[in-house]
Tab-separated table of C-alpha atoms in Angstrom:
chain	number	residue	atom	x	y	z
A	113	MET	CA	-0.103	0.182	0.233
A	114	SER	CA	1.085	3.811	-0.899
A	115	SER	CA	2.181	6.234	1.790
A	116	LYS	CA	-0.399	8.324	0.167
A	117	LYS	CA	-3.613	5.987	0.286
A	118	LEU	CA	-2.495	4.848	3.806
A	119	PHE	CA	-2.398	8.371	4.582
A	120	LEU	CA	-6.384	8.272	3.741
A	121	GLY	CA	-6.964	5.672	5.724
A	122	LEU	CA	-6.039	6.949	8.717
A	123	PHE	CA	-7.737	10.050	8.053
A	124	SER	CA	-11.042	8.504	7.406
A	125	ILE	CA	-10.711	6.939	10.013
A	126	MET	CA	-10.105	10.086	12.651
A	127	PHE	CA	-12.641	11.559	10.240
A	128	LEU	CA	-15.162	9.007	11.322
A	129	VAL	CA	-13.537	9.276	15.617
A	130	SER	CA	-14.241	12.923	15.731
A	131	VAL	CA	-18.287	12.641	14.406
A	132	VAL	CA	-18.788	9.880	16.243
A	133	LEU	CA	-17.859	11.341	18.959
A	134	ALA	CA	-19.088	14.843	18.375
A	135	GLY	CA	-22.124	12.640	18.723
A	136	CYS	CA	-21.203	11.058	22.015
A	137	SER	CA	-21.411	14.628	23.423
A	138	GLY	CA	-24.246	15.782	22.148
A	139	GLY	CA	-26.054	13.279	24.345
A	140	SER	CA	-23.976	13.834	27.242
A	141	ASP	CA	-26.007	16.152	30.208
A	142	GLU	CA	-25.540	19.333	28.311
A	143	THR	CA	-28.525	20.682	26.379
A	144	LYS	CA	-29.884	22.967	23.584
A	145	GLY	CA	-31.980	25.431	24.998
A	146	THR	CA	-32.851	29.619	24.044
A	147	ASP	CA	-32.663	32.573	26.056
A	148	ASN	CA	-35.199	35.657	26.884
A	149	GLY	CA	-34.840	36.653	23.498
A	150	GLY	CA	-35.257	33.422	22.096
A	151	LYS	CA	-31.232	33.145	20.505
A	152	GLU	CA	-30.441	28.737	21.606
A	153	THR	CA	-28.367	28.401	24.435
A	154	GLU	CA	-26.314	25.175	26.385
A	155	GLY	CA	-26.282	24.384	29.991
A	156	GLU	CA	-26.063	21.671	32.088
A	157	GLU	CA	-30.230	20.616	32.702
A	158	VAL	CA	-31.132	20.594	36.259
A	159	THR	CA	-34.493	19.129	37.460
A	160	LEU	CA	-36.492	19.903	40.472
A	161	ASP	CA	-38.611	17.784	41.820
A	162	ILE	CA	-40.663	19.915	44.156
A	163	PHE	CA	-43.273	18.166	46.860
A	164	GLN	CA	-45.553	20.471	48.219
A	165	PHE	CA	-48.120	20.653	50.704
A	166	LYS	CA	-51.125	23.202	49.642
A	167	VAL	CA	-53.326	22.310	47.031
A	168	GLU	CA	-55.026	25.734	47.501
A	169	PHE	CA	-52.623	27.550	45.061
A	170	LYS	CA	-51.201	24.249	43.308
A	171	ASP	CA	-52.655	25.390	40.181
A	172	GLN	CA	-51.263	29.345	40.679
A	173	PHE	CA	-47.727	27.658	41.012
A	174	GLU	CA	-47.641	24.989	38.272
A	175	ALA	CA	-47.689	28.443	36.419
A	176	VAL	CA	-45.435	30.014	38.110
A	177	ALA	CA	-43.274	27.294	37.827
A	178	GLU	CA	-44.195	27.130	34.041
A	179	GLN	CA	-42.537	31.434	34.346
A	180	TYR	CA	-39.096	30.428	35.637
A	181	GLN	CA	-38.882	27.764	33.255
A	182	GLU	CA	-39.169	29.750	30.566
A	183	ALA	CA	-36.935	32.201	31.420
A	184	ASN	CA	-34.308	28.958	32.607
A	185	PRO	CA	-34.454	27.043	29.599
A	186	ASN	CA	-32.192	24.309	31.208
A	187	VAL	CA	-33.937	23.682	34.391
A	188	LYS	CA	-37.476	21.223	34.640
A	189	ILE	CA	-39.748	21.775	37.489
A	190	ASN	CA	-41.621	18.758	38.612
A	191	ILE	CA	-44.237	19.423	41.643
A	192	GLN	CA	-46.560	17.273	42.855
A	193	THR	CA	-49.012	18.223	45.248
A	194	VAL	CA	-50.289	15.725	48.597
A	195	GLY	CA	-52.600	18.757	51.267
A	196	GLY	CA	-56.694	18.960	52.018
A	197	GLY	CA	-57.740	16.047	53.584
A	198	GLU	CA	-54.217	13.825	53.454
A	199	ASP	CA	-51.568	13.833	55.478
A	200	TYR	CA	-48.732	15.521	53.843
A	201	GLY	CA	-46.322	14.904	56.573
A	202	ALA	CA	-46.951	10.870	56.426
A	203	ALA	CA	-47.109	11.500	52.876
A	204	LEU	CA	-43.370	12.496	52.636
A	205	ARG	CA	-41.206	10.332	54.859
A	206	SER	CA	-43.390	7.862	52.249
A	207	LYS	CA	-41.673	10.140	49.802
A	208	PHE	CA	-38.340	9.758	51.383
A	209	ALA	CA	-38.588	5.899	52.242
A	210	SER	CA	-39.355	5.041	48.252
A	211	GLY	CA	-35.665	6.292	46.999
A	212	ASP	CA	-37.440	9.172	46.192
A	213	GLU	CA	-36.513	12.073	47.368
A	214	PRO	CA	-37.918	15.625	46.408
A	215	ALA	CA	-35.644	18.420	46.102
A	216	ILE	CA	-38.032	21.571	47.710
A	217	PHE	CA	-40.282	19.767	50.534
A	218	ASN	CA	-42.270	21.759	52.866
A	219	ILE	CA	-41.175	21.677	56.694
A	220	GLY	CA	-43.275	23.084	60.319
A	221	GLY	CA	-41.867	23.911	62.488
A	222	PRO	CA	-38.756	23.685	65.121
A	223	THR	CA	-40.287	19.473	65.010
A	224	ASP	CA	-40.139	19.106	61.856
A	225	VAL	CA	-36.726	20.826	62.006
A	226	ILE	CA	-34.732	18.348	64.278
A	227	ASP	CA	-37.392	15.300	61.919
A	228	TRP	CA	-35.931	15.852	58.855
A	229	GLU	CA	-32.207	17.556	60.527
A	230	ASP	CA	-30.303	14.870	58.057
A	231	SER	CA	-31.833	16.043	54.828
A	232	LEU	CA	-32.302	19.972	55.871
A	233	ALA	CA	-30.144	22.780	53.464
A	234	ASP	CA	-28.795	26.063	55.106
A	235	LEU	CA	-30.572	28.583	53.463
A	236	THR	CA	-29.507	31.308	56.097
A	237	ASP	CA	-27.653	32.898	52.974
A	238	THR	CA	-30.757	32.950	50.155
A	239	ALA	CA	-31.161	36.270	49.516
A	240	ALA	CA	-34.907	35.239	50.324
A	241	ALA	CA	-33.901	34.648	54.379
A	242	GLU	CA	-31.876	37.967	54.170
A	243	VAL	CA	-35.702	39.978	53.713
A	244	ALA	CA	-38.023	37.493	55.838
A	245	LEU	CA	-40.166	39.465	57.838
A	246	GLU	CA	-38.617	39.863	62.150
A	247	GLY	CA	-39.779	36.238	63.347
A	248	THR	CA	-40.652	34.419	60.222
A	249	LEU	CA	-37.949	31.961	60.367
A	250	ASP	CA	-37.741	31.599	64.624
A	251	GLY	CA	-39.339	28.366	64.053
A	252	VAL	CA	-37.349	27.244	61.384
A	253	THR	CA	-34.124	28.308	63.136
A	254	LYS	CA	-31.255	25.951	65.171
A	255	GLU	CA	-28.402	27.793	66.358
A	256	ASP	CA	-28.416	30.784	64.386
A	257	LYS	CA	-28.477	28.769	60.719
A	258	ALA	CA	-32.278	28.621	58.835
A	259	TYR	CA	-33.173	26.132	57.911
A	260	GLY	CA	-36.138	27.039	56.001
A	261	LEU	CA	-38.237	29.792	54.121
A	262	PRO	CA	-41.946	30.501	55.162
A	263	PHE	CA	-44.457	30.678	52.812
A	264	ASN	CA	-46.552	33.412	53.210
A	265	GLN	CA	-48.484	34.730	56.636
A	266	GLU	CA	-51.575	33.618	57.702
A	267	GLY	CA	-54.338	34.449	59.443
A	268	TYR	CA	-57.702	32.458	60.210
A	269	GLY	CA	-61.564	32.879	62.435
A	270	LEU	CA	-64.577	32.948	61.732
A	271	ILE	CA	-65.589	33.941	58.598
A	272	TYR	CA	-68.614	35.018	57.635
A	273	ASN	CA	-70.815	35.890	54.678
A	274	THR	CA	-71.575	39.756	55.130
A	275	GLU	CA	-75.024	39.543	53.403
A	276	ILE	CA	-76.933	37.200	55.412
A	277	PHE	CA	-75.244	39.260	58.590
A	278	GLU	CA	-77.023	42.208	57.062
A	279	LYS	CA	-80.524	40.172	56.646
A	280	ALA	CA	-80.435	39.430	59.557
A	281	GLY	CA	-79.968	42.653	60.898
A	282	VAL	CA	-76.274	41.199	62.959
A	283	ASP	CA	-73.844	44.030	62.801
A	284	PRO	CA	-70.301	42.637	62.771
A	285	ALA	CA	-68.217	45.350	64.597
A	286	THR	CA	-69.961	44.273	67.075
A	287	ILE	CA	-69.169	40.963	67.823
A	288	THR	CA	-65.951	41.342	69.953
A	289	ASP	CA	-66.196	38.752	72.285
A	290	MET	CA	-67.698	35.534	73.107
A	291	ALA	CA	-70.967	36.654	74.810
A	292	SER	CA	-71.640	39.296	71.819
A	293	LEU	CA	-70.668	36.040	69.778
A	294	GLU	CA	-73.105	33.849	70.925
A	295	ALA	CA	-76.052	36.442	70.492
A	296	ALA	CA	-75.030	36.728	66.879
A	297	VAL	CA	-75.457	32.713	66.713
A	298	ALA	CA	-78.065	32.383	68.438
A	299	THR	CA	-79.933	35.058	65.973
A	300	LEU	CA	-78.989	33.487	62.869
A	301	ASP	CA	-79.861	30.248	64.017
A	302	GLU	CA	-83.039	32.257	64.730
A	303	LYS	CA	-84.138	33.725	61.022
A	304	LYS	CA	-81.659	30.822	59.682
A	305	GLY	CA	-85.781	29.487	57.877
A	306	ASP	CA	-86.696	33.032	55.872
A	307	LEU	CA	-82.309	33.318	54.993
A	308	GLY	CA	-82.413	30.424	53.731
A	309	LEU	CA	-79.803	28.499	56.161
A	310	ASP	CA	-79.206	24.871	56.664
A	311	ALA	CA	-77.572	25.642	59.664
A	312	VAL	CA	-75.449	28.409	61.429
A	313	PHE	CA	-71.500	27.126	60.961
A	314	ALA	CA	-70.428	23.939	59.297
A	315	PHE	CA	-67.971	22.876	61.494
A	316	PRO	CA	-66.086	20.099	59.945
A	317	ALA	CA	-64.463	18.039	62.512
A	318	LYS	CA	-63.498	15.027	60.402
A	319	GLU	CA	-60.127	17.846	59.834
A	320	THR	CA	-58.259	16.974	63.118
A	321	TRP	CA	-55.977	20.166	61.260
A	322	VAL	CA	-59.082	22.571	62.069
A	323	THR	CA	-59.999	21.122	65.478
A	324	GLY	CA	-56.429	20.250	67.130
A	325	GLN	CA	-54.375	22.592	65.219
A	326	HIS	CA	-56.188	25.349	64.251
A	327	LEU	CA	-58.701	25.556	66.723
A	328	ALA	CA	-56.923	24.692	69.239
A	329	ASN	CA	-54.084	26.537	69.168
A	330	ALA	CA	-55.989	30.266	70.022
A	331	PHE	CA	-56.317	29.256	73.973
A	332	ILE	CA	-53.085	27.010	73.746
A	333	ALA	CA	-50.773	29.828	72.652
A	334	PRO	CA	-51.721	32.122	75.972
A	335	GLU	CA	-49.552	30.073	77.833
A	336	PHE	CA	-47.008	29.433	75.520
A	337	ASP	CA	-47.085	32.988	75.352
A	338	GLY	CA	-47.956	33.100	71.633
A	339	ASN	CA	-44.382	32.086	71.246
A	340	VAL	CA	-43.495	28.346	68.656
A	341	THR	CA	-40.196	27.507	70.665
A	342	LYS	CA	-41.579	27.722	73.345
A	343	ALA	CA	-43.991	24.745	73.314
A	344	TYR	CA	-41.372	23.331	71.665
A	345	GLU	CA	-39.711	23.383	74.630
A	346	SER	CA	-42.440	22.380	77.063
A	347	ASP	CA	-42.121	19.032	78.432
A	348	THR	CA	-45.324	19.510	79.962
A	349	ILE	CA	-48.894	21.377	78.562
A	350	ALA	CA	-51.480	22.841	80.876
A	351	PHE	CA	-54.232	23.483	78.964
A	352	GLU	CA	-55.327	26.369	80.844
A	353	TYR	CA	-58.265	27.656	78.916
A	354	ALA	CA	-59.263	24.883	78.457
A	355	ASP	CA	-62.940	25.784	79.842
A	356	ALA	CA	-63.009	28.709	76.912
A	357	MET	CA	-62.029	25.636	74.437
A	358	LYS	CA	-64.928	23.899	75.071
A	359	ASN	CA	-67.189	26.537	74.707
A	360	PHE	CA	-66.116	26.861	71.573
A	361	ILE	CA	-66.204	23.993	70.418
A	362	ASP	CA	-69.458	23.300	71.592
A	363	LEU	CA	-71.072	26.892	69.944
A	364	GLN	CA	-70.066	25.236	66.645
A	365	ASN	CA	-70.927	21.947	67.394
A	366	LYS	CA	-74.570	23.020	68.661
A	367	PHE	CA	-75.643	25.187	65.277
A	368	SER	CA	-74.022	23.202	63.105
A	369	VAL	CA	-74.411	20.969	60.186
A	370	GLN	CA	-74.722	17.261	61.328
A	371	PRO	CA	-73.113	14.779	61.995
A	372	VAL	CA	-69.654	17.027	62.386
A	373	VAL	CA	-67.694	14.824	62.818
A	374	SER	CA	-67.708	13.734	59.618
A	375	LEU	CA	-67.982	16.405	58.186
A	376	ASP	CA	-64.629	17.199	55.767
A	377	TYR	CA	-63.172	20.852	54.154
A	378	SER	CA	-64.866	20.407	50.996
A	379	GLN	CA	-67.945	20.223	52.047
A	380	GLN	CA	-67.220	22.725	54.602
A	381	VAL	CA	-65.786	25.383	52.326
A	382	GLU	CA	-67.578	24.421	49.011
A	383	GLU	CA	-70.688	22.710	49.379
A	384	LEU	CA	-72.418	24.970	52.111
A	385	PHE	CA	-70.635	28.517	53.050
A	386	SER	CA	-69.826	29.344	49.173
A	387	THR	CA	-73.637	28.167	48.437
A	388	GLY	CA	-74.418	30.508	50.881
A	389	LYS	CA	-75.924	27.400	53.262
A	390	VAL	CA	-74.231	28.045	56.255
A	391	ALA	CA	-73.754	32.056	57.650
A	392	ILE	CA	-70.078	30.903	59.111
A	393	ILE	CA	-67.263	29.028	59.131
A	394	GLN	CA	-63.932	28.147	60.787
A	395	GLN	CA	-61.006	28.884	58.242
A	396	GLY	CA	-58.389	31.089	57.238
A	397	ASN	CA	-57.476	33.380	54.438
A	398	TRP	CA	-56.486	30.312	52.025
A	399	VAL	CA	-59.878	29.549	51.333
A	400	TYR	CA	-60.698	32.994	49.438
A	401	GLY	CA	-59.263	30.311	45.834
A	402	SER	CA	-62.076	28.018	46.570
A	403	ILE	CA	-64.940	30.221	47.844
A	404	ALA	CA	-64.197	32.771	44.361
A	405	GLY	CA	-64.014	28.776	42.196
A	406	ILE	CA	-67.955	28.322	43.045
A	407	ASP	CA	-68.552	32.573	43.831
A	408	GLU	CA	-66.955	34.942	42.451
A	409	GLU	CA	-68.623	37.148	43.717
A	410	LEU	CA	-69.056	36.841	47.655
A	411	ALA	CA	-65.002	35.705	47.551
A	412	ASN	CA	-64.530	39.388	46.813
A	413	ASN	CA	-66.739	41.146	48.040
A	414	LYS	CA	-69.438	39.541	50.597
A	415	VAL	CA	-66.445	37.983	53.526
A	416	GLY	CA	-65.078	39.390	56.055
A	417	ILE	CA	-63.546	37.733	58.710
A	418	LEU	CA	-64.282	37.515	63.056
A	419	PRO	CA	-62.465	37.086	65.727
A	420	ILE	CA	-61.861	34.216	67.799
A	421	PRO	CA	-62.533	35.258	71.418
A	422	VAL	CA	-60.302	33.748	74.066
A	423	PRO	CA	-62.010	35.119	77.672
A	424	GLY	CA	-59.573	35.311	79.931
A	425	TYR	CA	-57.192	36.388	77.114
A	426	LYS	CA	-58.170	37.678	73.567
A	427	GLU	CA	-61.559	38.534	73.198
A	428	ASP	CA	-61.276	40.999	69.604
A	429	SER	CA	-58.149	38.731	67.486
A	430	ILE	CA	-57.317	36.086	65.122
A	431	PRO	CA	-54.492	33.952	64.623
A	432	VAL	CA	-51.604	34.558	62.494
A	433	GLY	CA	-48.263	33.445	62.256
A	434	VAL	CA	-46.988	31.632	59.543
A	435	PRO	CA	-48.190	27.872	58.175
A	436	MET	CA	-45.176	26.626	56.453
A	437	TYR	CA	-41.987	26.757	55.875
A	438	TRP	CA	-40.008	25.427	52.157
A	439	ALA	CA	-36.737	23.598	52.653
A	440	VAL	CA	-34.258	21.909	50.351
A	441	ASN	CA	-32.414	18.651	50.601
A	442	LYS	CA	-29.163	18.820	50.862
A	443	ASN	CA	-28.383	15.016	50.166
A	444	LYS	CA	-29.638	16.500	46.285
A	445	ASP	CA	-26.815	16.780	44.050
A	446	GLU	CA	-24.644	20.553	44.575
A	447	LYS	CA	-26.464	21.880	40.832
A	448	VAL	CA	-29.730	20.853	42.296
A	449	VAL	CA	-29.307	22.643	45.920
A	450	GLU	CA	-28.024	25.819	44.502
A	451	GLU	CA	-30.590	25.843	41.665
A	452	SER	CA	-33.488	25.256	45.045
A	453	LYS	CA	-32.140	28.150	46.549
A	454	LYS	CA	-32.331	30.487	44.062
A	455	PHE	CA	-35.582	29.487	42.503
A	456	LEU	CA	-36.531	29.845	45.754
A	457	ASP	CA	-35.621	33.566	45.545
A	458	TRP	CA	-36.304	34.018	42.994
A	459	LEU	CA	-40.119	33.504	43.805
A	460	TYR	CA	-40.138	35.926	46.745
A	461	THR	CA	-37.868	38.708	45.900
A	462	SER	CA	-37.359	38.957	42.387
A	463	ASP	CA	-40.449	41.791	40.599
A	464	GLU	CA	-42.058	38.967	38.428
A	465	GLY	CA	-42.314	36.097	41.627
A	466	LYS	CA	-43.526	39.415	44.079
A	467	GLU	CA	-46.158	40.423	41.542
A	468	ALA	CA	-47.320	36.711	41.291
A	469	VAL	CA	-47.148	35.425	45.017
A	470	VAL	CA	-49.600	39.039	45.803
A	471	SER	CA	-51.628	38.964	42.182
A	472	ASP	CA	-51.747	35.006	41.612
A	473	PHE	CA	-51.209	32.990	44.996
A	474	LYS	CA	-53.356	35.729	46.827
A	475	PHE	CA	-50.817	35.122	49.771
A	476	ILE	CA	-49.950	37.488	52.894
A	477	PRO	CA	-45.902	38.365	52.531
A	478	ALA	CA	-43.255	37.241	55.391
A	479	TYR	CA	-41.190	38.976	53.502
A	480	GLU	CA	-39.728	42.750	53.774
A	481	GLY	CA	-40.377	44.531	49.998
A	482	TYR	CA	-44.424	44.184	48.671
A	483	ASP	CA	-47.103	46.750	48.069
A	484	ALA	CA	-49.463	45.519	50.348
A	485	SER	CA	-52.048	48.062	48.902
A	486	LYS	CA	-51.563	45.253	46.598
A	487	ILE	CA	-53.419	42.845	47.982
A	488	THR	CA	-56.305	41.738	46.448
A	489	ASP	CA	-58.840	40.004	48.200
A	490	PRO	CA	-60.877	40.877	50.992
A	491	LEU	CA	-60.378	38.542	53.486
A	492	SER	CA	-55.937	38.726	53.456
A	493	LYS	CA	-56.296	42.608	53.583
A	494	SER	CA	-59.133	41.187	56.952
A	495	ILE	CA	-56.226	39.907	58.502
A	496	TYR	CA	-53.352	42.108	57.547
A	497	GLU	CA	-55.247	45.308	59.254
A	498	TYR	CA	-55.530	42.864	62.324
A	499	ALA	CA	-51.888	42.590	61.727
A	500	GLU	CA	-51.518	45.963	61.600
A	501	ALA	CA	-53.429	46.989	64.911
A	502	GLY	CA	-51.774	43.969	66.940
A	503	LYS	CA	-55.117	41.816	67.208
A	504	THR	CA	-53.273	38.843	67.073
A	505	ILE	CA	-52.329	35.340	68.660
A	506	GLY	CA	-49.194	34.013	67.264
A	507	TRP	CA	-48.982	30.552	66.490
A	508	THR	CA	-47.203	27.544	68.494
A	509	PHE	CA	-48.248	24.368	67.189
A	510	SER	CA	-45.465	23.960	64.873
A	511	GLY	CA	-43.803	23.332	67.714
A	512	TYR	CA	-46.725	20.579	69.442
A	513	PRO	CA	-44.402	16.939	69.627
A	514	LEU	CA	-44.732	15.344	65.995
A	515	ASN	CA	-48.243	14.808	65.808
A	516	TRP	CA	-49.801	15.272	68.306
A	517	ALA	CA	-52.062	18.311	67.763
A	518	GLN	CA	-53.929	15.970	64.532
A	519	ASN	CA	-53.274	12.166	66.403
A	520	GLU	CA	-53.586	12.555	69.564
A	521	LEU	CA	-55.732	16.240	70.294
A	522	GLY	CA	-57.607	16.532	67.357
A	523	VAL	CA	-58.771	12.487	67.692
A	524	ASN	CA	-59.857	13.347	71.411
A	525	ILE	CA	-62.132	15.892	70.376
A	526	GLN	CA	-63.192	13.441	67.846
A	527	LYS	CA	-64.348	11.206	70.468
A	528	TYR	CA	-65.824	14.023	72.347
A	529	LEU	CA	-68.190	15.029	69.849
A	530	SER	CA	-69.216	11.457	69.310
A	531	ASP	CA	-70.504	10.960	72.953
A	532	ALA	CA	-67.285	8.666	73.221
A	533	ALA	CA	-65.456	10.889	75.756
A	534	THR	CA	-65.988	13.538	78.243
A	535	TRP	CA	-64.341	16.958	77.917
A	536	GLU	CA	-62.168	15.952	81.087
A	537	GLU	CA	-60.860	12.406	79.276
A	538	VAL	CA	-60.344	14.418	75.908
A	539	ILE	CA	-58.197	16.619	78.014
A	540	ASN	CA	-56.301	14.287	80.575
A	541	ASP	CA	-55.384	11.939	77.934
A	542	SER	CA	-54.103	14.912	75.569
A	543	LYS	CA	-51.265	16.362	78.367
A	544	ALA	CA	-50.417	12.379	79.163
A	545	ALA	CA	-49.980	11.871	75.696
A	546	TRP	CA	-47.650	15.434	75.655
A	547	GLU	CA	-45.570	14.572	78.093
A	548	GLU	CA	-45.598	10.122	77.427
A	549	ALA	CA	-43.706	12.207	73.503
A	550	ARG	CA	-41.112	14.869	75.060
A	551	ALA	CA	-40.098	11.700	77.139
A	552	GLU	CA	-39.237	10.335	74.776
């Protein structure tokens, strides 16, 4: 063979190898995308799996994630929502146990920080943490490090239909204590036939988070000064306002659609309140979207929030706090961890993200730099007004022993409402369960 033919043969082989290698490199972890101007770009693809609990903003959150992906074409976001009537905590543990760990998930406070300590990335240096409102990081801070970022601020109380109140001749401004609440409820009950009501309340005792977490918090928080850390550090619970809590439960139960132990969130909010079949429900600003989906006029112009009266403590206030926190899984690939932080920073500090938080999510921001005048729905506005006036009760339930609020206290309240336990048994059994959990 001539040297010329040998050279051409070797050149052809080398060319073919280079083509194959080039093709292989195109199938690696480098992916093509486009920048905001439509120009083709290249970068490493990062997938963020998000496992979150808030069903009320599921669609809006997915839309915002799409917006982020459009601006960051090499990022893929998968969102799975588990909440409402489902146990998010149990679902999260199952998710981790299966080996399918999310990059971003939700935690509730000090108990969860300990429970998930081996999976929590330090978020102290994120842009979002730097602008979080004073006190909103307390529940997820350990040794001066923040392991979560607040969703938002939320508040809850007795949501009422203003049109029904007006027809009944009940002035909500006069309801500032338990006695005036009882009088208003009696009036509504007396006129329920003329008002087209099935009952005054829809009390969803099937939902142990409504009773064991939210309702009970108003009457438990005072003994811990409304401080979640004090609740977390306490080995005992005294139930100093047990009688007041019983009276509030009895009031709702007596004048509610029955049976309350099988009444769930959807029935309460969508089937009964949003259709005008009941006048009052114990819920928070998160129900705005559900109400608007059925009756937009009602959601925007005919709802308000009354206090949860706690005689001997505060009777003109509502509980306000941070419902849940975003956490980042530190055990994921470093690029995933960093992109998770970037996404959360974008969500709460960018102009686009802040607009979505207020206008689309209908959140009450837990961060600085927001225009409060953009809070659009009346429920969130009312809660913001309560907060500005200092008429609030702190949230302490995320400092309770793990699952105690729902699986112990909430279940015990169900027994009481089903005549399967006395109130004294509810209190004593719940005290014992708290102490036993703290002793472990």
